[in-house]
mmCIF file of C-alpha atoms and ligand atoms in Angstrom:
data_model
loop_
_atom_site.group_PDB
_atom_site.id
_atom_site.type_symbol
_atom_site.label_atom_id
_atom_site.label_comp_id
_atom_site.label_asym_id
_atom_site.label_seq_id
_atom_site.Cartn_x
_atom_site.Cartn_y
_atom_site.Cartn_z
ATOM 1 C CA MET A 1 -3.578 14.960 7.353
ATOM 2 C CA VAL A 2 -2.762 12.526 4.784
ATOM 3 C CA PHE A 3 -1.573 8.732 5.854
ATOM 4 C CA ALA A 4 -0.308 5.775 4.742
ATOM 5 C CA GLU A 5 -0.234 2.491 6.984
ATOM 6 C CA ILE A 6 0.045 -1.186 7.664
ATOM 7 C CA PRO A 7 -1.965 -1.886 10.501
ATOM 8 C CA PHE A 8 0.223 -2.394 13.748
ATOM 9 C CA LYS A 9 3.440 -2.444 11.912
ATOM 10 C CA ALA A 10 4.137 0.979 9.943
ATOM 11 C CA ARG A 11 2.617 4.512 9.456
ATOM 12 C CA ILE A 12 3.586 7.280 7.365
ATOM 13 C CA GLU A 13 1.871 10.641 8.241
ATOM 14 C CA LEU A 14 1.594 14.213 7.016
ATOM 15 C CA LYS A 15 0.443 16.878 9.170
ATOM 16 C CA ASP A 16 0.979 20.636 9.291
ATOM 17 C CA ASN A 17 3.859 19.915 6.457
ATOM 18 C CA VAL A 18 5.759 17.729 8.891
ATOM 19 C CA VAL A 19 6.362 13.963 7.587
ATOM 20 C CA THR A 20 6.436 11.527 10.455
ATOM 21 C CA VAL A 21 7.330 7.888 10.112
ATOM 22 C CA ARG A 22 6.695 4.612 12.314
ATOM 23 C CA GLY A 23 7.945 1.367 11.535
ATOM 24 C CA SER A 24 11.083 -0.495 10.757
ATOM 25 C CA LYS A 25 14.419 1.302 10.548
ATOM 26 C CA ALA A 26 14.647 0.225 7.107
ATOM 27 C CA LEU A 27 11.310 2.353 6.341
ATOM 28 C CA LEU A 28 12.746 5.357 8.524
ATOM 29 C CA ASP A 29 15.858 5.197 6.311
ATOM 30 C CA LYS A 30 14.161 5.010 3.098
ATOM 31 C CA VAL A 31 12.025 8.124 3.913
ATOM 32 C CA ASN A 32 14.769 10.094 5.711
ATOM 33 C CA LEU A 33 16.494 9.441 2.322
ATOM 34 C CA LEU A 34 13.891 10.733 0.372
ATOM 35 C CA LYS A 35 13.652 13.900 2.426
ATOM 36 C CA VAL A 36 17.554 14.683 2.104
ATOM 37 C CA ASN A 37 17.595 13.802 -1.666
ATOM 38 C CA HIS A 38 13.920 15.305 -2.750
ATOM 39 C CA GLY A 39 13.101 17.592 0.495
ATOM 40 C CA LYS A 40 10.279 17.814 2.934
ATOM 41 C CA ASP A 41 7.251 17.657 0.389
ATOM 42 C CA PRO A 42 6.461 14.340 -0.068
ATOM 43 C CA ARG A 43 4.229 15.272 -3.354
ATOM 44 C CA LYS A 44 8.035 15.845 -4.720
ATOM 45 C CA TRP A 45 9.241 12.388 -4.136
ATOM 46 C CA PRO A 46 9.599 9.861 -6.721
ATOM 47 C CA LYS A 47 7.678 6.581 -6.396
ATOM 48 C CA GLN A 48 9.730 3.571 -5.339
ATOM 49 C CA SER A 49 10.793 0.439 -6.957
ATOM 50 C CA VAL A 50 9.239 -2.382 -5.634
ATOM 51 C CA ALA A 51 10.970 -4.900 -3.344
ATOM 52 C CA THR A 52 9.059 -4.943 -0.116
ATOM 53 C CA GLY A 53 5.943 -4.203 1.267
ATOM 54 C CA GLU A 54 7.825 -0.963 2.994
ATOM 55 C CA ASP A 55 8.166 0.397 -0.791
ATOM 56 C CA ILE A 56 4.358 -0.290 -1.430
ATOM 57 C CA LEU A 57 3.371 1.730 1.531
ATOM 58 C CA ILE A 58 5.783 4.476 0.622
ATOM 59 C CA ASN A 59 4.172 4.629 -2.919
ATOM 60 C CA GLU A 60 0.742 4.667 -1.544
ATOM 61 C CA PHE A 61 1.631 7.768 1.007
ATOM 62 C CA ILE A 62 3.286 9.416 -2.084
ATOM 63 C CA LEU A 63 0.095 8.961 -4.331
ATOM 64 C CA LYS A 64 -2.152 10.165 -1.261
ATOM 65 C CA ALA A 65 0.062 12.984 -0.767
ATOM 66 C CA ASN A 66 -0.715 14.007 -4.541
ATOM 67 C CA SER A 67 -4.509 12.961 -4.374
ATOM 68 C CA GLU A 68 -3.926 10.367 -6.792
ATOM 69 C CA PHE A 69 -4.537 7.159 -5.059
ATOM 70 C CA LYS A 70 -6.746 4.730 -6.125
ATOM 71 C CA PHE A 71 -7.422 1.281 -6.342
ATOM 72 C CA CYS A 72 -7.791 -0.629 -9.799
ATOM 73 C CA TYR A 73 -10.504 -2.406 -8.304
ATOM 74 C CA ASN A 74 -13.097 -0.306 -7.406
ATOM 75 C CA HIS A 75 -15.371 -1.900 -4.814
ATOM 76 C CA GLU A 76 -15.188 -2.198 -1.357
ATOM 77 C CA GLU A 77 -15.432 -5.797 -1.082
ATOM 78 C CA LEU A 78 -13.122 -7.454 -3.363
ATOM 79 C CA CYS A 79 -14.139 -11.231 -2.885
ATOM 80 C CA HIS A 80 -18.013 -11.969 -2.530
ATOM 81 C CA CYS A 81 -17.712 -15.567 -1.488
ATOM 82 C CA ARG A 82 -15.535 -14.777 1.559
ATOM 83 C CA ASN A 83 -16.775 -11.132 2.098
ATOM 84 C CA VAL A 84 -12.969 -9.781 1.965
ATOM 85 C CA PRO A 85 -12.775 -5.991 1.689
ATOM 86 C CA THR A 86 -10.510 -4.578 -1.074
ATOM 87 C CA GLU A 87 -8.395 -2.931 1.722
ATOM 88 C CA LYS A 88 -7.702 -6.068 3.461
ATOM 89 C CA VAL A 89 -6.109 -7.817 0.454
ATOM 90 C CA PHE A 90 -4.229 -4.523 0.019
ATOM 91 C CA THR A 91 -3.164 -4.629 3.426
ATOM 92 C CA SER A 92 -2.035 -8.172 2.887
ATOM 93 C CA ILE A 93 0.032 -7.126 -0.260
ATOM 94 C CA LYS A 94 1.757 -4.454 1.925
ATOM 95 C CA ASN A 95 2.695 -7.275 4.573
ATOM 96 C CA GLY A 96 4.720 -8.985 1.762
ATOM 97 C CA CYS A 97 1.987 -11.179 0.031
ATOM 98 C CA PHE A 98 3.226 -10.824 -3.690
ATOM 99 C CA LYS A 99 1.664 -13.726 -5.178
ATOM 100 C CA THR A 100 -2.327 -14.587 -5.236
ATOM 101 C CA GLU A 101 -1.979 -18.036 -3.159
ATOM 102 C CA ASP A 102 -0.412 -15.853 -0.515
ATOM 103 C CA VAL A 103 -2.997 -13.276 -0.117
ATOM 104 C CA SER A 104 -5.683 -16.059 -0.346
ATOM 105 C CA ARG A 105 -3.844 -17.982 2.462
ATOM 106 C CA THR A 106 -3.847 -14.806 4.733
ATOM 107 C CA THR A 107 -7.264 -13.161 3.567
ATOM 108 C CA MET A 108 -9.454 -16.275 2.329
ATOM 109 C CA ALA A 109 -10.085 -14.065 -0.451
ATOM 110 C CA GLY A 110 -10.112 -15.969 -4.071
ATOM 111 C CA THR A 111 -11.133 -19.719 -1.787
ATOM 112 C CA GLY A 112 -14.405 -19.762 -3.047
ATOM 113 C CA CYS A 113 -15.492 -19.737 -6.544
ATOM 114 C CA GLY A 114 -12.234 -18.154 -7.793
ATOM 115 C CA ALA A 115 -13.677 -15.381 -9.975
ATOM 116 C CA CYS A 116 -12.215 -12.348 -7.962
ATOM 117 C CA ARG A 117 -8.487 -14.128 -8.390
ATOM 118 C CA GLN A 118 -7.972 -11.899 -11.285
ATOM 119 C CA ASP A 119 -8.924 -8.947 -9.207
ATOM 120 C CA ILE A 120 -6.209 -9.961 -7.136
ATOM 121 C CA ASP A 121 -3.971 -10.631 -9.609
ATOM 122 C CA GLN A 122 -4.555 -7.017 -10.657
ATOM 123 C CA LEU A 123 -3.960 -5.396 -7.447
ATOM 124 C CA ILE A 124 -0.592 -7.078 -6.880
ATOM 125 C CA GLU A 125 0.263 -6.143 -10.129
ATOM 126 C CA GLN A 126 -0.854 -2.422 -9.814
ATOM 127 C CA PHE A 127 1.364 -1.971 -6.875
ATOM 128 C CA ASN A 128 4.399 -4.181 -7.733
ATOM 129 C CA LYS A 129 5.340 -1.329 -10.426
ATOM 130 C CA PRO A 130 7.521 1.693 -9.217
HETATM 131 S S1 LIG B 1 -15.411 -13.978 -5.287
HETATM 132 FE FE1 LIG B 1 -13.557 -14.660 -4.269
HETATM 133 S S2 LIG B 1 -13.669 -16.783 -4.319
HETATM 134 FE FE2 LIG B 1 -15.793 -16.169 -5.079
#
């Protein structure tokens, strides 16, 4: 099984070669459009231009389906001052925090010594590309 999710908000899952989606109507519409235009196999779907966190979620799902998903930042914990996991920072980005200040406000990452702010920037940059 392959899945990508925004906890308590949205989830895309591939199980037994069937893609299921839970989330907003906009997310359902985007995934259905990918199925219609590119088939039911998510490994053949093109990555999306990013306008929302749900676009990042779709791209995460496509990368995971192709076994290509990997954070540019390679450690489980991104902010050591505030003990913030990389996954939590990524979730805040998927929730629409596209600026370091927004990520810091929602996760506390980057609010100590500041050494991790460039890592937050890089993570935002990594997932804001189509
Ligand atoms: S390591 Fe994140 S603020 Fe210090």
